[in-house]
Short mmCIF file of C-alpha atoms and ligand atoms in Angstrom, two decimals:
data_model
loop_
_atom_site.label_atom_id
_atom_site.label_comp_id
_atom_site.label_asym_id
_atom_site.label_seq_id
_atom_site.Cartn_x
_atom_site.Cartn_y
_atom_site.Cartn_z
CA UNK A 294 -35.92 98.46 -60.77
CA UNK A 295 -33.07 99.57 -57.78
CA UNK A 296 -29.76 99.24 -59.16
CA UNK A 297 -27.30 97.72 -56.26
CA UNK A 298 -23.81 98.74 -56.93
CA UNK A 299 -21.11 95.85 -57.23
CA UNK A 300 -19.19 95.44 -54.38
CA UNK A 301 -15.81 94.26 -55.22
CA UNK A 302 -14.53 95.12 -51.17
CA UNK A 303 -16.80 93.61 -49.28
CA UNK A 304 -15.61 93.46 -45.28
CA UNK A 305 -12.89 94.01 -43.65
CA UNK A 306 -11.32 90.90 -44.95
CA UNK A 307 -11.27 92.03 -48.01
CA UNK A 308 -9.80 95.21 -46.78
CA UNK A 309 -6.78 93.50 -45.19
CA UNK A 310 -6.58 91.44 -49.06
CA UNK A 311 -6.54 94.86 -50.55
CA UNK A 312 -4.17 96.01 -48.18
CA UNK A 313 -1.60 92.74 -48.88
CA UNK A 314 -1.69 93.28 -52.74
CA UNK A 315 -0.44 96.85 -52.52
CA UNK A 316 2.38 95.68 -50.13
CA UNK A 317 2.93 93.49 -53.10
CA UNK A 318 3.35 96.30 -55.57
CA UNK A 319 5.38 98.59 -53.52
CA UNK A 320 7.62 95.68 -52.97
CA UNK A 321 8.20 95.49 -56.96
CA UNK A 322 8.41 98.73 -57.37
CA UNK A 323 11.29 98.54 -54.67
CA UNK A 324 12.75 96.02 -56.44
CA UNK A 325 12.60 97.21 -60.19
CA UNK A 326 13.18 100.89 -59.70
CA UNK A 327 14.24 101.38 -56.40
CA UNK A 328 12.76 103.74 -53.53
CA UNK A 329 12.98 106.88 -55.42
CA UNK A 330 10.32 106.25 -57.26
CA UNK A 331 7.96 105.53 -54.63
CA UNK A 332 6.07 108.28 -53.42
CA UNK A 333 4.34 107.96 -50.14
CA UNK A 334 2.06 110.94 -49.91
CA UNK A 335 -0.29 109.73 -47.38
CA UNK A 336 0.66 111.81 -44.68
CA UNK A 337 1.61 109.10 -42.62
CA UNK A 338 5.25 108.82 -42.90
CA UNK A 339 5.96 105.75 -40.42
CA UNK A 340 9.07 107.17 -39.66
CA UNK A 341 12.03 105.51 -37.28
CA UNK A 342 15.10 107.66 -36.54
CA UNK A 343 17.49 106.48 -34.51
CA UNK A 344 21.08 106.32 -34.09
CA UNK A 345 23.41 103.21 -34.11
CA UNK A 346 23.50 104.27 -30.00
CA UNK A 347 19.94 104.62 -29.36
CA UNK A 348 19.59 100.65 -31.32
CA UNK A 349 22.16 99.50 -28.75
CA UNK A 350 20.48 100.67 -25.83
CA UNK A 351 17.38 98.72 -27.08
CA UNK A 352 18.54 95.66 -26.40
CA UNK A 353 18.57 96.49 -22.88
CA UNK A 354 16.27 96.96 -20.17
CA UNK A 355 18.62 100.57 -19.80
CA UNK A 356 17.41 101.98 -23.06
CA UNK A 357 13.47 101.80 -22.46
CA UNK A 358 14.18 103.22 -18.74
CA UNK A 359 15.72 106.58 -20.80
CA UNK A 360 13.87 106.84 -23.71
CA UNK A 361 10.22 106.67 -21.36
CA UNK A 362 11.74 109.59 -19.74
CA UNK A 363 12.83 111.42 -22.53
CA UNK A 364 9.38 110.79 -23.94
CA UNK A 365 7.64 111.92 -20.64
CA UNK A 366 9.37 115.59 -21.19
CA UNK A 367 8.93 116.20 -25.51
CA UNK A 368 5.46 114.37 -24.85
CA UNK A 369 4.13 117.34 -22.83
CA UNK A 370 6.13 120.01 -24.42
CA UNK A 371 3.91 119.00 -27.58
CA UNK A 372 0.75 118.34 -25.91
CA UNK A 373 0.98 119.58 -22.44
CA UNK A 374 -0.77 118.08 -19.82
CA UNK A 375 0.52 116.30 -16.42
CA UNK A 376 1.52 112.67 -17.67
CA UNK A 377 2.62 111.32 -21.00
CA UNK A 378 1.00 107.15 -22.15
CA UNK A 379 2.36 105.83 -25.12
CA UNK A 380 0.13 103.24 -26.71
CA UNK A 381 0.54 100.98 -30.12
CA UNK A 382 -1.96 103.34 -32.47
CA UNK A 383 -4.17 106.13 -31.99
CA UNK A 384 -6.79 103.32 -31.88
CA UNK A 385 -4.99 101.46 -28.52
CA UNK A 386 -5.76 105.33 -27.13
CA UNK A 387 -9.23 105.25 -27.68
CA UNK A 388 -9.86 101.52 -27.13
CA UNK A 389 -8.12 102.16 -23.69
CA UNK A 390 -9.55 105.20 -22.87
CA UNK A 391 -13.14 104.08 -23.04
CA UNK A 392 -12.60 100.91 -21.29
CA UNK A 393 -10.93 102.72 -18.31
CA UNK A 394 -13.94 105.63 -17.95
CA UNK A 395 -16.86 104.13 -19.87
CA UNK A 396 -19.23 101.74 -18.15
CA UNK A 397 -22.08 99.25 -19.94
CA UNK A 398 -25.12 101.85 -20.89
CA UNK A 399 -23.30 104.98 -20.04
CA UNK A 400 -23.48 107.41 -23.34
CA UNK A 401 -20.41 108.21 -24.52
CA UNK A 402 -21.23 111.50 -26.47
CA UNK A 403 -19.16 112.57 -29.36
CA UNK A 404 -18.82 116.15 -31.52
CA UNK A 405 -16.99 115.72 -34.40
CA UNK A 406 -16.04 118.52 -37.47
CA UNK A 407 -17.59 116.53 -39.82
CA UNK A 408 -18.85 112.64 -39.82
CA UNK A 409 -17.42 109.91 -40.19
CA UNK A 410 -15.60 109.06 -36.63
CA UNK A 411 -12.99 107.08 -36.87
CA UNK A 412 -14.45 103.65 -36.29
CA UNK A 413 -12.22 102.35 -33.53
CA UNK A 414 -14.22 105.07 -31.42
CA UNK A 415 -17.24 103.47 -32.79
CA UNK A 416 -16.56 99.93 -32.60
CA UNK A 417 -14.92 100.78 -28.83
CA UNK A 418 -17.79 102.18 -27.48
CA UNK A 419 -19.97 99.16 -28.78
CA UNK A 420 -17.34 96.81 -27.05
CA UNK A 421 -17.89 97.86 -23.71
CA UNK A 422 -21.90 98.05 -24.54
CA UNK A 423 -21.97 102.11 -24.23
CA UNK A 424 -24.95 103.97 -26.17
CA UNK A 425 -22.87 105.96 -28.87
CA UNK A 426 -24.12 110.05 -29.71
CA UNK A 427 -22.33 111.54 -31.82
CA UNK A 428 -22.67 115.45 -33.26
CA UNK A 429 -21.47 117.57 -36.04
CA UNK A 430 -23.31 121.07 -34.98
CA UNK A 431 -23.76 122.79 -31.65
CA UNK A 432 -27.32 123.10 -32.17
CA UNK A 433 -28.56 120.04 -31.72
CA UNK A 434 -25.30 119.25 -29.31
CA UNK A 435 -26.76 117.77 -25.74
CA UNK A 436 -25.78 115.67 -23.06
CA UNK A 437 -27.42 113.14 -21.77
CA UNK A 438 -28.45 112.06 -18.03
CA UNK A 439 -25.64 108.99 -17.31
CA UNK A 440 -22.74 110.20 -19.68
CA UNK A 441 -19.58 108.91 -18.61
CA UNK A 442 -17.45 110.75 -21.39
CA UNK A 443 -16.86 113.33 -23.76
CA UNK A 444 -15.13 112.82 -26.99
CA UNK A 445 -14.20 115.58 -29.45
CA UNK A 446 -12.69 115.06 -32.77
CA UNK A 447 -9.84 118.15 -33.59
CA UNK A 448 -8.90 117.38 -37.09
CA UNK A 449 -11.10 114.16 -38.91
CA UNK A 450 -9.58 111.32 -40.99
CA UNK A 451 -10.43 113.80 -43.66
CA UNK A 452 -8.47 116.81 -42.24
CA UNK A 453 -11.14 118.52 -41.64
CA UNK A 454 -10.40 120.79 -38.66
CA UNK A 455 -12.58 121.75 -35.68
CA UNK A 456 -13.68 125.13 -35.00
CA UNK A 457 -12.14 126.48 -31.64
CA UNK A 458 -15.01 128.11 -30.57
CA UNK A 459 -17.10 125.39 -30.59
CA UNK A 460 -13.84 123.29 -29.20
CA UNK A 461 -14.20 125.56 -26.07
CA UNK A 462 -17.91 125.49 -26.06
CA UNK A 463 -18.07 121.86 -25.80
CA UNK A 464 -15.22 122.04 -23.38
CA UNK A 465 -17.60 124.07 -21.07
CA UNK A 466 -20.75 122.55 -21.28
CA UNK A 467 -18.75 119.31 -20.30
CA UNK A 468 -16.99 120.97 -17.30
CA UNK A 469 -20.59 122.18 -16.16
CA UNK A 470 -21.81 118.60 -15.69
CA UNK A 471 -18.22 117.30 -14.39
CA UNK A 472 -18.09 114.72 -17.37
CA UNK A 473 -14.27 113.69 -18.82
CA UNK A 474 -13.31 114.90 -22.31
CA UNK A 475 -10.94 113.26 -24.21
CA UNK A 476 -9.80 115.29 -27.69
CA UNK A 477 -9.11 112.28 -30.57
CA UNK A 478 -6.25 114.61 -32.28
CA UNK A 479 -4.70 112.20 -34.42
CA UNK A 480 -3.72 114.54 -36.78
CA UNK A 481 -5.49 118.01 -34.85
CA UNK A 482 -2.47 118.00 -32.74
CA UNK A 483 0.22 119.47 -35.64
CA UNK A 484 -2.64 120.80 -37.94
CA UNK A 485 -4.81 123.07 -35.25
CA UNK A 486 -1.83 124.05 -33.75
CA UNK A 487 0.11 125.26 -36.78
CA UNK A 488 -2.13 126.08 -39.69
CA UNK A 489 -4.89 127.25 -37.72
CA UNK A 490 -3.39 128.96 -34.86
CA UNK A 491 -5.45 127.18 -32.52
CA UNK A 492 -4.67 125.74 -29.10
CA UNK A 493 -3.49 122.49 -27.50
CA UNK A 494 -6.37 120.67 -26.59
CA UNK A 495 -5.03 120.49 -22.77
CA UNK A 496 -4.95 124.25 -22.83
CA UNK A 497 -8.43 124.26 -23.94
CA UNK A 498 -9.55 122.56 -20.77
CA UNK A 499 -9.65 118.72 -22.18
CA UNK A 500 -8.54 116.24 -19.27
CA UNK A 501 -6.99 113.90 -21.90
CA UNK A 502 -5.85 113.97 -25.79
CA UNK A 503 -4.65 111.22 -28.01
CA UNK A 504 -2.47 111.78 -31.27
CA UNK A 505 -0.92 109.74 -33.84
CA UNK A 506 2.72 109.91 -33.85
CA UNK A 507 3.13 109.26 -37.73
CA UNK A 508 0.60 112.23 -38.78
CA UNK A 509 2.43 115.00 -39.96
CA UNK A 510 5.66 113.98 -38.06
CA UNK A 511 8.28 111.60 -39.10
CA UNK A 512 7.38 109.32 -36.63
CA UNK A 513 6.46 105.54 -35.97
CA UNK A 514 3.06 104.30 -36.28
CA UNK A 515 1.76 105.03 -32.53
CA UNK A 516 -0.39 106.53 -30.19
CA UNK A 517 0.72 109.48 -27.62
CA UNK A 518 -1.48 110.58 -24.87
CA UNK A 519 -1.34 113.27 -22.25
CA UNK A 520 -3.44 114.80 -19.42
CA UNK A 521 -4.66 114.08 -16.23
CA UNK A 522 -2.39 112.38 -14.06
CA UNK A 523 -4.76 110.06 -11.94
CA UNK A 524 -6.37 109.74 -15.51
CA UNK A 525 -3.59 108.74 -17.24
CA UNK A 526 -2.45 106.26 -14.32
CA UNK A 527 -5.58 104.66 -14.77
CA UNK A 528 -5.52 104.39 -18.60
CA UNK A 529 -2.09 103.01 -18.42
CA UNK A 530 -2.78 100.13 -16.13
CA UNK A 531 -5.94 99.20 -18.56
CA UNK A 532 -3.69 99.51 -21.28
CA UNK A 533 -1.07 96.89 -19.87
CA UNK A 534 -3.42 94.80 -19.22
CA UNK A 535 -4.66 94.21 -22.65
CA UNK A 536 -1.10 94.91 -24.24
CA UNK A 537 -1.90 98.31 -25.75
CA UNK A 538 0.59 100.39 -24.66
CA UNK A 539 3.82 101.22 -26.82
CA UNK A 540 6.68 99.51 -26.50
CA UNK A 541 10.56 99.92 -26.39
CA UNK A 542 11.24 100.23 -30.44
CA UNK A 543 8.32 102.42 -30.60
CA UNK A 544 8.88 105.25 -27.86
CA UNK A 545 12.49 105.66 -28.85
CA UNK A 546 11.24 106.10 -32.59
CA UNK A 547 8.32 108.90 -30.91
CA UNK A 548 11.51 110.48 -29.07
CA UNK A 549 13.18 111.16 -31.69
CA UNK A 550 10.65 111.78 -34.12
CA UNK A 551 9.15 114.90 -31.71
CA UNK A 552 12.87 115.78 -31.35
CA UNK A 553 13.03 116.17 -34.97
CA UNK A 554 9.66 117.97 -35.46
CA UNK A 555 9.53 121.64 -36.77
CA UNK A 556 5.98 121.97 -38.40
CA UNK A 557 8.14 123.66 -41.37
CA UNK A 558 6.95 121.04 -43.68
CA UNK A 559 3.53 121.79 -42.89
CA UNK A 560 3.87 125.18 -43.50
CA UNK A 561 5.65 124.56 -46.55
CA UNK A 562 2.77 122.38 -48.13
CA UNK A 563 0.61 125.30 -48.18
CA UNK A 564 2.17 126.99 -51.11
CA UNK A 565 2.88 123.59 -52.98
CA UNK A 566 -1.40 122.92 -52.63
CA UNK A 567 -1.21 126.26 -54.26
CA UNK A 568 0.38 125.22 -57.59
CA UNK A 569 -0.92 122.13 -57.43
CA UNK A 570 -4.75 123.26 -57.61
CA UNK A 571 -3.25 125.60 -60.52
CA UNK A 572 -1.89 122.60 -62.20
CA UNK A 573 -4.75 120.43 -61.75
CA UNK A 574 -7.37 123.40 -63.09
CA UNK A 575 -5.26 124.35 -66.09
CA UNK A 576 -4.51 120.85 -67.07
CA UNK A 577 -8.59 119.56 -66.37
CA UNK A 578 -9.92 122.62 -68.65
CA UNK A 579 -13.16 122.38 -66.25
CA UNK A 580 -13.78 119.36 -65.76
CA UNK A 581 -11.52 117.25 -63.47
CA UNK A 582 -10.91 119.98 -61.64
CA UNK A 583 -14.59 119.98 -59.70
CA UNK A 584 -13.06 116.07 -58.35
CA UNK A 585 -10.00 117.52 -56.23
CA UNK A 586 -11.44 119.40 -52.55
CA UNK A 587 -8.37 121.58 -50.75
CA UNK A 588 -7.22 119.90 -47.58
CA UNK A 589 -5.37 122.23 -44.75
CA UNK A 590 -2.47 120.28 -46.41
CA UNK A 591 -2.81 119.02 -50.03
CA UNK A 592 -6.01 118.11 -51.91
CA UNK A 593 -8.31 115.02 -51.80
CA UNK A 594 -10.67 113.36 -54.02
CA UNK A 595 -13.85 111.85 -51.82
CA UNK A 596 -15.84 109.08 -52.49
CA UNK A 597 -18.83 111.31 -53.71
CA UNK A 598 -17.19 113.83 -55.90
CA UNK A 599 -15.36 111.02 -58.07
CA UNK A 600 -18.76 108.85 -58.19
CA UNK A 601 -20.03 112.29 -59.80
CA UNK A 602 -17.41 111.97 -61.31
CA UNK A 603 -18.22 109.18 -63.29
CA UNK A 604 -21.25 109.76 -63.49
CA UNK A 605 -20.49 112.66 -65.96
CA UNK A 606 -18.41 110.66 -67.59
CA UNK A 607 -21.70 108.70 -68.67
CA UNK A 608 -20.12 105.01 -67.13
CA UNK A 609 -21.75 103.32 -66.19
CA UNK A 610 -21.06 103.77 -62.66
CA UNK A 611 -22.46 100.37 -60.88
CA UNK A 612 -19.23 99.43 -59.07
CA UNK A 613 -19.29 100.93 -55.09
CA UNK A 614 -18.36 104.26 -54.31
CA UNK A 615 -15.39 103.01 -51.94
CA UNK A 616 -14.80 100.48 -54.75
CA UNK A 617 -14.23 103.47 -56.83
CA UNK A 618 -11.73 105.02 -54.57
CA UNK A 619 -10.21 101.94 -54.03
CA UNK A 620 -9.17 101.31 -57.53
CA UNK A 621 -8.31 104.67 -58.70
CA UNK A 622 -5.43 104.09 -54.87
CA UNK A 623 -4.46 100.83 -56.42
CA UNK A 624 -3.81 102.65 -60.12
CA UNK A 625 -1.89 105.34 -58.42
CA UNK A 626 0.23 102.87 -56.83
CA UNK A 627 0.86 100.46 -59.55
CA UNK A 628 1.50 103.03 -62.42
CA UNK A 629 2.86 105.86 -61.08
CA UNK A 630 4.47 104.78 -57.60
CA UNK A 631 2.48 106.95 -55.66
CA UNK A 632 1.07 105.66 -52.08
CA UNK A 633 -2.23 107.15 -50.75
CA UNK A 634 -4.52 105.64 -47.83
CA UNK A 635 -7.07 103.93 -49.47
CA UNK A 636 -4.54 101.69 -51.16
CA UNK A 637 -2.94 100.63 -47.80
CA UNK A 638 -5.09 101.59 -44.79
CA UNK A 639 -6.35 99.36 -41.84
CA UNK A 640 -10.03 97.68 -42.81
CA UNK A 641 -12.73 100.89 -42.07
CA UNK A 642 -10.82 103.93 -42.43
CA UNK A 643 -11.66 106.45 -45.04
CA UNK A 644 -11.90 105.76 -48.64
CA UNK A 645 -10.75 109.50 -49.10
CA UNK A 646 -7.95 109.47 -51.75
CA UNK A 647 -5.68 112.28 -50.16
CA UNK A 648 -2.65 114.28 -51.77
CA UNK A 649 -0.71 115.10 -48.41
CA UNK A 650 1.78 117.99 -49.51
CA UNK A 651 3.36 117.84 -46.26
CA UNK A 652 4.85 114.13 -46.70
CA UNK A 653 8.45 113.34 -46.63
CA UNK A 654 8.64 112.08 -50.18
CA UNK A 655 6.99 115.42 -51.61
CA UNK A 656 10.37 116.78 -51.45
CA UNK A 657 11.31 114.54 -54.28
CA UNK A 658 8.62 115.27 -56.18
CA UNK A 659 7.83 118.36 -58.88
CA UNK A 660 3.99 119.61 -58.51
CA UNK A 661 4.18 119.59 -62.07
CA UNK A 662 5.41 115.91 -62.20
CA UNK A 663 2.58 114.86 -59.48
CA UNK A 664 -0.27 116.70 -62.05
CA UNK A 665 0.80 114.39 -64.64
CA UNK A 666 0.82 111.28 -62.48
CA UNK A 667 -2.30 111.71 -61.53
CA UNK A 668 -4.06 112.41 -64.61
CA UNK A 669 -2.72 109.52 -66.19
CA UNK A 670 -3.47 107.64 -63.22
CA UNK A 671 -7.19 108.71 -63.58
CA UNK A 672 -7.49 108.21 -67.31
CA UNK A 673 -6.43 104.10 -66.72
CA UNK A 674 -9.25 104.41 -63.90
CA UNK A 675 -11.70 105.09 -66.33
CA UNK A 676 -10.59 102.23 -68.61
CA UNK A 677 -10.70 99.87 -66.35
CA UNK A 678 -13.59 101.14 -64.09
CA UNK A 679 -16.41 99.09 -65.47
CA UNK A 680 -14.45 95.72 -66.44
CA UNK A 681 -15.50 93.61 -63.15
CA UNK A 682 -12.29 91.35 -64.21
CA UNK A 683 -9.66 93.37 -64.65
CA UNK A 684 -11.19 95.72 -61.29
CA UNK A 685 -10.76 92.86 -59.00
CA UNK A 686 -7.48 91.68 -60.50
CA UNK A 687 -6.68 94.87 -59.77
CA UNK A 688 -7.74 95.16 -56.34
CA UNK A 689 -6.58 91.50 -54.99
CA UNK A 690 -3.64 90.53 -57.79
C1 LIG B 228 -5.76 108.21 -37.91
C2 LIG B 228 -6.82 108.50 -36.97
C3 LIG B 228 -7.07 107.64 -35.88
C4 LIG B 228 -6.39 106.30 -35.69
O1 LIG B 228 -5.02 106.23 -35.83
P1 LIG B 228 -4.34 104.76 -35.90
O2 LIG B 228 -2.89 105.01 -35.89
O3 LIG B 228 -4.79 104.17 -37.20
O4 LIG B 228 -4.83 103.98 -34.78
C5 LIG B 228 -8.08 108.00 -35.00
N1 LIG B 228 -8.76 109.14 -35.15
C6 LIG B 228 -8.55 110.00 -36.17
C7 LIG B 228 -9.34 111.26 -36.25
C8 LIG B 228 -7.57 109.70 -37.12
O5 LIG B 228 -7.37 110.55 -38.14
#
């Protein structure tokens, strides 16, 4: 007989339910123990810095008129390229991108690290009614007769980074049939550049990038895009049009968050992921330890590795792989305080529970300490993995 796993998350309503009962917990957490004992490891640090002088400002049509500027210099210092666009997500980017270049039945062709995209490249290119390739080797790599862009993925949802060689290959083969390629760095942008030495994706010959300007720097949730003027120009007006672009509270938040960048914290996470994976291997005598995969940053648990997981666990493991994810995010959060993707990400981004040793909040926190937290965290998991009841109170309390 073929066993069909529960699912407890079904669409992206669900999702969005998911998403509105962790904002629930962190809330009581806030309220019963205060922010210190939230730990937002996700990476994504939604950051806002600005001074009592930079607020007033805002409320003027003065302040946007400086801060664009400002953001038109740091925005190519940290990407390059001729012209800066600042759009509401990484997502806005993309979404505007391919309805400025793409037309209906034009390929869009995509090479990517590893699969998954990210789905609003996806879900984009079926908006406008493009045929979607997309590639994870050079070998099978090709472009079609009628492509209208080129779309390369640095560093994936699940950090895992893009080899430059093929970067420039792709680069190249693009250039030789005069097609546009547009580098999705959402996170590639800090993570190429720093940990793996490589190259902004202007310098590598892209017309246009996109990055996320709460990945890896204390920043707001946001979209920044550079390259080719006339490119850009054309991006932007599309963007107004369908109110995508960034506005006011977000670019002075981007200003000051590039202002503030450093990449030490980056750096820094490499020797914490260190001691962590110690931790974790001492601690698991064997077996826990095969769950956690090294990120350039931290560690990560994917949906397959914890489903084996399980499964040599003996549980019976009928409940969804994502499901799993989901709930071992939501115990995490709700025991031990400590805020990773899956528990509050937008509906159809990856179930990947990620350790991001680079956060903010991993200042506060002892590797030692984190071991512990999520050890316990796992062990309620596993008690509460195969009770449909107390998995979907859980999930949507
Ligand atoms: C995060 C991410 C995005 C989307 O960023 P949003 O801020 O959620 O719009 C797109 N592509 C990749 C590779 C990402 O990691």
């Amino acid at each position: 007989m073929l066993k069909v796993d529960i699912m407890l998350i079904k669409n992206s309503q669900d999702e969005v339910k998911k998403r509105e009962s962790s904002f629930k917990i962190i809330k009581s957490i806030l309220n019963e123990k205060g922010r210190r004992d939230l730990y937002d490891l996700t990476g994504l640090s939604g950051g806002f810095i600005a001074s009592e002088n930079d607020l007033n400002l805002l409320e003027t049509y003065v302040g946007p008129a400086i801060f664009e500027e400002e953001l038109e210099t740091l925005g190519k210092e940290h990407l390059g390229g001729e012209k800066v666009l600042a759009v509401n997500r990484t997502s806005s980017g993309i979404l505007a991108t391919i309805l400025s270049l793409v037309c209906e039945n034009s390929y869009i062709i995509h090479y990517l690290p590893e699969f998954p995209a990210h789905p609003s490249i996806t879900r984009s290119a079926k908006l406008i009614g493009a045929n979607y390739i997309e590639f994870d080797n050079l070998d099978d790599f090709h472009i079609p007769e009628n492509t209208s862009l080129i779309i390369i993925t640095g560093s994936t949802m699940d950090h895992k980074v893009i080899d430059e060689d093929i970067f420039k290959e792709v680069i190249n083969r693009a250039k030789m049939r005069k097609i546009p390629v547009f580098v999705d760095d959402a996170s590639g942008a800090r993570l190429r550049t720093i940990l793996f030495n490589q190259k902004k994706a202007i310098d590598l010959g892209a017309d246009l990038v996109v990055t996320s300007t709460d990945k890896l720097m204390f920043g707001p949730r946001g979209g920044l895009m550079a390259g080719k003027k006339e490119l850009i120009n054309k991006i932007k007006s599309k963007a107004h049009q369908f109110g995508l672009e960034a506005q006011p509270p977000s670019i002075l938040a981007m200003v000051n968050g590039l202002k503030s960048f450093n990449g030490e914290n980056i750096k820094n996470s490499i020797e914490k992921k260190q001691e962590l994976i110690n931790l974790l291997n001492n601690k698991s005598s064997g077996t826990l330890g095969n769950v956690f995969e090294e990120t350039p940053t931290g560690v990560m648990i994917s949906e397959e590795s914890l489903k084996n997981e399980l499964k040599s666990h003996r549980l019976l493991d009928n409940i969804s792989s994502k499901d799993c994810c989901f709930l071992l995010a939501m115990n995490l959060l709700k025991n031990e305080g400590i805020i990773t993707i899956p528990a509050v990400s937008m509906p159809g981004a990856s179930p990947t529970i990620r350790f991001d040793l680079s956060s903010h909040d991993c200042e506060k926190l002892k590797m030692e300490t984190l071991a512990d937290k999520i050890f316990n965290s796992f062990n309620s998991f596993l008690e509460i993995v195969n009770d449909y009841d107390k998995s979907e109170e859980l999930l949507f309390s």
